[in-house]
Coordinates of C-alpha atoms in Angstrom, one line a residue:
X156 CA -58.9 55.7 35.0
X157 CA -59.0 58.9 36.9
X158 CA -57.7 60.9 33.5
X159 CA -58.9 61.6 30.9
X160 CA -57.6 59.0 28.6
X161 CA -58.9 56.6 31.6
X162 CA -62.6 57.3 31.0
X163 CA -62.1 57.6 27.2
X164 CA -61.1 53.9 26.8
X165 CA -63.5 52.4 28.7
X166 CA -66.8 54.9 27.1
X167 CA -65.7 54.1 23.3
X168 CA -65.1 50.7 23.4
X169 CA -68.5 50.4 25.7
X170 CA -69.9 52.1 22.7
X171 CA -68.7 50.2 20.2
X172 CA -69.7 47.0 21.9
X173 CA -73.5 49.0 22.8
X174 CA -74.2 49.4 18.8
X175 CA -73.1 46.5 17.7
X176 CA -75.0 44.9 20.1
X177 CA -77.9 47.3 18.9
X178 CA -77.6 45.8 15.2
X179 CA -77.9 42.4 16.5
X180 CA -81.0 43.2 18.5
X181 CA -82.7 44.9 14.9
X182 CA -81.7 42.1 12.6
X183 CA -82.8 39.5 15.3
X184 CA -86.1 41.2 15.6
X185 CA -86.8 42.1 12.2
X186 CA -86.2 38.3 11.2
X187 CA -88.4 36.9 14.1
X188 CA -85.3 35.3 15.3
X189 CA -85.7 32.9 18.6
X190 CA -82.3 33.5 19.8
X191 CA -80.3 36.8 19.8
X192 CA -77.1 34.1 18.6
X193 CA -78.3 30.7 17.7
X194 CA -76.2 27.9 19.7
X195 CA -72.7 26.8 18.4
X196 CA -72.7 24.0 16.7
X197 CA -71.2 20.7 18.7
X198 CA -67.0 21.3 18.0
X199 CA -66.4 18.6 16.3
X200 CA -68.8 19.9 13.3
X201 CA -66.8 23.2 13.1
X202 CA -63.8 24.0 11.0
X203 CA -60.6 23.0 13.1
X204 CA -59.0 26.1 12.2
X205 CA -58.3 28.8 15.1
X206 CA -60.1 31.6 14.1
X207 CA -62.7 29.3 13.3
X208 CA -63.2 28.5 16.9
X209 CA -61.9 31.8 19.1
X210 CA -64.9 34.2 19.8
X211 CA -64.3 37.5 18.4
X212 CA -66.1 39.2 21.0
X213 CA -64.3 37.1 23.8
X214 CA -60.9 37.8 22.7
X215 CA -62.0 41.8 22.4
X216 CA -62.8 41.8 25.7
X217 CA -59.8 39.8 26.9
X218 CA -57.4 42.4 24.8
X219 CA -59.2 45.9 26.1
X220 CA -59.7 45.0 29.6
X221 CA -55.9 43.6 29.5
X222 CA -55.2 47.0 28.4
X223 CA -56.9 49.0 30.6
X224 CA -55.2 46.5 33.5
X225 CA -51.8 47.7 32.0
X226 CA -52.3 51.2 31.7
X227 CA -53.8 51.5 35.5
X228 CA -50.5 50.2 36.6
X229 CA -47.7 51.6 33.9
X230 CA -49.4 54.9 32.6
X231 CA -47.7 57.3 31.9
X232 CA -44.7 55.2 31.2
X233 CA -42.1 55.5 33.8
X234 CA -44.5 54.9 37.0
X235 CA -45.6 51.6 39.2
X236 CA -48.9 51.2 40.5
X237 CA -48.8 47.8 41.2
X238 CA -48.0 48.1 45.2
X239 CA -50.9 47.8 47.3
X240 CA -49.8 48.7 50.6
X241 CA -47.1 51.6 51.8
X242 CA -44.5 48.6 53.7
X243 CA -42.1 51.6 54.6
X244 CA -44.9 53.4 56.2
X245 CA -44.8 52.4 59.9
X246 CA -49.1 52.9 59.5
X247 CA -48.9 50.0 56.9
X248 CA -51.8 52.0 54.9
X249 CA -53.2 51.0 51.4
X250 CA -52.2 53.0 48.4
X251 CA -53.1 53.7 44.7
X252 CA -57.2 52.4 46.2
X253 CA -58.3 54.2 43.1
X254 CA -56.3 52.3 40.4
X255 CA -56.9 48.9 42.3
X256 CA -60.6 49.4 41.9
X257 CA -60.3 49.3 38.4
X258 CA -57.8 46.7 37.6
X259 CA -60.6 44.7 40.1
X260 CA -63.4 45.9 37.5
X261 CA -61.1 45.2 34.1
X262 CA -60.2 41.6 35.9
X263 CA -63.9 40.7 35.8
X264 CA -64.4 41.5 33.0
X265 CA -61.0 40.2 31.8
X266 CA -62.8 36.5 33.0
X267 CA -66.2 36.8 31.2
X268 CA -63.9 36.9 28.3
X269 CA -61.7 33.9 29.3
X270 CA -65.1 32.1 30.2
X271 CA -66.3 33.3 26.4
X272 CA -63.2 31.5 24.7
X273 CA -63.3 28.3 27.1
X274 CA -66.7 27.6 26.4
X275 CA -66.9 28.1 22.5
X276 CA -63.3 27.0 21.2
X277 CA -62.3 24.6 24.3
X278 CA -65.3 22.4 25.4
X279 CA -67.3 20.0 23.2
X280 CA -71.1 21.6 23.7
X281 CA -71.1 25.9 24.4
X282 CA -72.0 26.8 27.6
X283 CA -74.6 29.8 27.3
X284 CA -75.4 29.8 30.5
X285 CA -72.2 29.7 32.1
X286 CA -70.8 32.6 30.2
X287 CA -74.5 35.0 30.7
X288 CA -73.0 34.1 34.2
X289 CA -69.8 35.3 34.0
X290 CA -70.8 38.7 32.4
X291 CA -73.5 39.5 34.9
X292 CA -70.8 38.7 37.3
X293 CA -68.2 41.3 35.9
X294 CA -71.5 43.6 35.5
X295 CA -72.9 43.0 39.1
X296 CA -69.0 43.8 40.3
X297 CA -68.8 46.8 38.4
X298 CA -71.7 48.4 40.3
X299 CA -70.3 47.6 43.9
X300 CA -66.9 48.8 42.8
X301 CA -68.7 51.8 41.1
X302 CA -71.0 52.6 44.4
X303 CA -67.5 52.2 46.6
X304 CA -65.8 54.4 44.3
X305 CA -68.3 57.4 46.2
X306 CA -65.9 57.9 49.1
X307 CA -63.9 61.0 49.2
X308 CA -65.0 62.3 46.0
X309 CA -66.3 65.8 45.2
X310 CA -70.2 66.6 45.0
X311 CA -69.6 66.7 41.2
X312 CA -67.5 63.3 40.6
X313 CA -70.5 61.6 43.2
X314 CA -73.3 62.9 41.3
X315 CA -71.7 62.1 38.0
X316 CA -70.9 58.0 39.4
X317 CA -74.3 58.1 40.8
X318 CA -76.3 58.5 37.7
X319 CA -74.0 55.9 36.0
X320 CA -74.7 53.6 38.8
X321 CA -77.9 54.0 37.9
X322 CA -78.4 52.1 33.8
X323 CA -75.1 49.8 35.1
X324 CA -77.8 48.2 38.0
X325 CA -80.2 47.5 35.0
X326 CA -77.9 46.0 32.4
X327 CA -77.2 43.9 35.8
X328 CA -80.4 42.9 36.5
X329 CA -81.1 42.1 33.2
X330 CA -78.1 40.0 32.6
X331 CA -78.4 38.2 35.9
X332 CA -82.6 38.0 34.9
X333 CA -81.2 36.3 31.4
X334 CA -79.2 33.2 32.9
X335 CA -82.6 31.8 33.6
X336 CA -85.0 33.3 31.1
X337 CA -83.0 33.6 28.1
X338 CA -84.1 34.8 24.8
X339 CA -86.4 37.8 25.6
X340 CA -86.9 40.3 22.9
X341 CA -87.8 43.1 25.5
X342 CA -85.0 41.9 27.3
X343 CA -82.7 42.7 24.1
X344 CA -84.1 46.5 24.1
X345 CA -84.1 47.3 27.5
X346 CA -80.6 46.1 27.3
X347 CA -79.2 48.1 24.4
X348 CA -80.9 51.2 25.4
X349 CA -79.7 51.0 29.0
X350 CA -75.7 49.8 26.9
X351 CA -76.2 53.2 24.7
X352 CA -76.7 55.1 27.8
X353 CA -74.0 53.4 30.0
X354 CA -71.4 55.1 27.4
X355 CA -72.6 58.2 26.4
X356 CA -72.4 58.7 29.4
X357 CA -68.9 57.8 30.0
X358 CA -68.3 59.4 27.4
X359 CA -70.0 62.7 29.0
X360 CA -67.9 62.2 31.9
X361 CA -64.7 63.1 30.2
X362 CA -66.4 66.1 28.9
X363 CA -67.5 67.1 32.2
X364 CA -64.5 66.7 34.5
X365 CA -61.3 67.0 32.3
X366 CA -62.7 69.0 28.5
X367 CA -65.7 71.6 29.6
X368 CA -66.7 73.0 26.3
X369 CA -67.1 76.6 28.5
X370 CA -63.0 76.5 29.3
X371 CA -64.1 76.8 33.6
X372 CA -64.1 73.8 35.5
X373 CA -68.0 72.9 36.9
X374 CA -68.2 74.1 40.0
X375 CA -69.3 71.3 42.8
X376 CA -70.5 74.0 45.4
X377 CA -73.0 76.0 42.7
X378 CA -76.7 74.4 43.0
X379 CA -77.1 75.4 39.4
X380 CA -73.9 73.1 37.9
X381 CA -75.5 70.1 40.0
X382 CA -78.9 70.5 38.8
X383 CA -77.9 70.6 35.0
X384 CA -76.0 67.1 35.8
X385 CA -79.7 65.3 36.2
X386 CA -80.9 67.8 33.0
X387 CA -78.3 65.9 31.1
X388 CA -78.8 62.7 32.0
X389 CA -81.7 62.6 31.0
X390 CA -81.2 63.9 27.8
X391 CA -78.9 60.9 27.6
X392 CA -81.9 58.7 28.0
X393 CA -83.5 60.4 25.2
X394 CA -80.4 60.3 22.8
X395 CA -80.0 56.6 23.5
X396 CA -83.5 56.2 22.3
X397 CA -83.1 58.2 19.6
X398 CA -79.5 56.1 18.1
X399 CA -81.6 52.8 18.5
X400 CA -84.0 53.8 16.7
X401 CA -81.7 54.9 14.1
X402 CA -80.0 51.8 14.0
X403 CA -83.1 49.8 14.0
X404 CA -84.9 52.2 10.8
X405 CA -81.2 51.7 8.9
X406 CA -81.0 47.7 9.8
X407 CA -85.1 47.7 8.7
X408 CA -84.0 49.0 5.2
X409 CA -81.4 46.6 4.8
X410 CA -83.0 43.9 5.4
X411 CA -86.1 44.9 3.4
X412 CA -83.4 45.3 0.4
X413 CA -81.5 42.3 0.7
X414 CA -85.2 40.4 0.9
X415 CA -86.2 42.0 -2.0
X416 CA -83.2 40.7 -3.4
X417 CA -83.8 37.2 -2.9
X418 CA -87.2 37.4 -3.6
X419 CA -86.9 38.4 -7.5
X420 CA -83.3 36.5 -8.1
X421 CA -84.4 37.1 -12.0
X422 CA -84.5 41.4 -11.7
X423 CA -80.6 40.8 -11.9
X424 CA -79.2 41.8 -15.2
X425 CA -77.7 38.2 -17.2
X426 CA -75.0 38.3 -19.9
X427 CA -76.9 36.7 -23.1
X428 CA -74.8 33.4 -23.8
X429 CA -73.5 33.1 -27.8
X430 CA -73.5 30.1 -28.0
X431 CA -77.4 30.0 -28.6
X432 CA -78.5 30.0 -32.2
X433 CA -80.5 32.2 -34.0
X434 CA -83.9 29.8 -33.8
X435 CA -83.2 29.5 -29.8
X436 CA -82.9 33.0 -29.5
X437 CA -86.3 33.8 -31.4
X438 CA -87.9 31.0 -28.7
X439 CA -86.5 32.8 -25.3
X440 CA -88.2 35.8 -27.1
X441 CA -91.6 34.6 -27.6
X442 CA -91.6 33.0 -24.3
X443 CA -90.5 36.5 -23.0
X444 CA -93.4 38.1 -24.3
X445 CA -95.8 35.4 -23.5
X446 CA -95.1 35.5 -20.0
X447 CA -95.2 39.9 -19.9
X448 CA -98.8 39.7 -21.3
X449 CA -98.0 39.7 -25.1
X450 CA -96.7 43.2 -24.4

């Protein structure tokens, strides 16, 4: 992960998963929904087909943390990663620390797929619970690994993994606060907003440390660099407001369409049938006008 391809992966797909997530939370609120995703039905009531049964969002995570795993080891191609510790090295000492901190962090998160898949396509009942669990488990890991990941870095790169620290500990909290009160619309928001942040700002990373739109690399040691880091950040916080409010006002005027829709099922254009005769057709027309008014 320590390229720029490394953070890239990670911030889009954590985007990607943030506003989809942020349409769910719209719909679910504009409806007056109960539950964010209602229960699964019991197994035996579902189609036996595969796809059927297999999560989609379990089997994404499964694939892109899987990924990440295999590039941290084998990218570029030609390399090994996969040793832990130096045995020709009379020391013994640990190597390649950095790429074993995130294979740790795609692992978890590798699981709260797995546990995703078990509990919807495998067992008889879905296990909510158990797999709010295992995500606030590969979220709770991510910060320890995240606050670890501090030693022997530059002022920049710890200032920079600081203020991501910070919306990762909330998403946290609010995961581990939603395995035993579910279901909590300001739950959803908080969560989204703090999701859109999480990768933006991943996503600002890579433009920080490995693209500066200037062409000079930020300089650790100037006061003025560091302070702009927070400037941003926050700016992130506002932007992340901004986009889910934008997805909320475009999901608002979908829904408000397709309701209109279904409301006035007779606004729809019809195909006049031939088969009706001439003394049927002159009756649907007087009851036409009868009904606008006489008009």
């Amino acid at each position: 992960m320590g390229t720029l391809e490394g953070h890239l992966l990670p911030g889009i797909c954590l985007l990607l998963f943030s506003l989809h997530y942020s349409v769910m939370v719209s719909l679910a609120l504009l409806r007056g929904q109960r539950f964010l995703k209602p229960p699964l039905t019991p197994k035996e009531k579902r189609g036996h087909r595969w796809w059927q049964l297999v999560p989609v969002e379990g089997m994404m995570k499964v694939a892109i943390s899987l990924t990440g795993i295999i590039t941290e080891f084998f990218y570029p191609p030609g390399v090994n990663r996969m040793m832990m510790v130096d045995w020709e090295d009379p020391r013994r000492p640990f190597v390649f620390y950095d790429n074993w901190y995130h294979v740790t962090m795609y692992g978890f998160f590798t699981l709260s797929g797995v546990v995703d898949i078990v509990s919807r396509a495998c067992q008889a009942q879905q296990n909510v619970k158990l797999e709010r669990a295992a995500e606030a488990l590969a979220f709770c890991v991510l910060v320890l690994l995240m606050a670890c990941h501090l030693e022997n870095k530059g002022t920049l790169e710890v200032r920079t993994h600081l203020l991501f620290v910070a919306p990762t500990f909330l998403v946290t909290l609010v995961l581990t606060i939603e395995v035993w009160v579910p279901d909590q619309p300001t739950l959803w928001v908080l969560k989204a907003w703090m999701g859109l942040v999480l990768s933006t700002w991943m996503l600002q990373l890579c433009v920080l440390m490995y693209v500066p739109p200037s062409g000079q690399p930020w300089r650790a040691e100037n006061p003025g660099d560091l302070a702009f880091l927070l400037i941003f950040f926050c700016w992130h916080l506002g932007f992340g407001a901004i986009v889910l409010a934008a997805v909320y006002g475009l999901c608002s005027l979908w829904h408000h369409r397709i309701s209109s829709w279904r409301e006035v099922p007779r606004a729809k254009y019809q195909l006049c049938p031939r088969s009706y005769s001439s003394e049927e057709l002159e009756k649907l027309g007087t009851e036409a006008v009868l009904q606008d008014g006489g008009i």
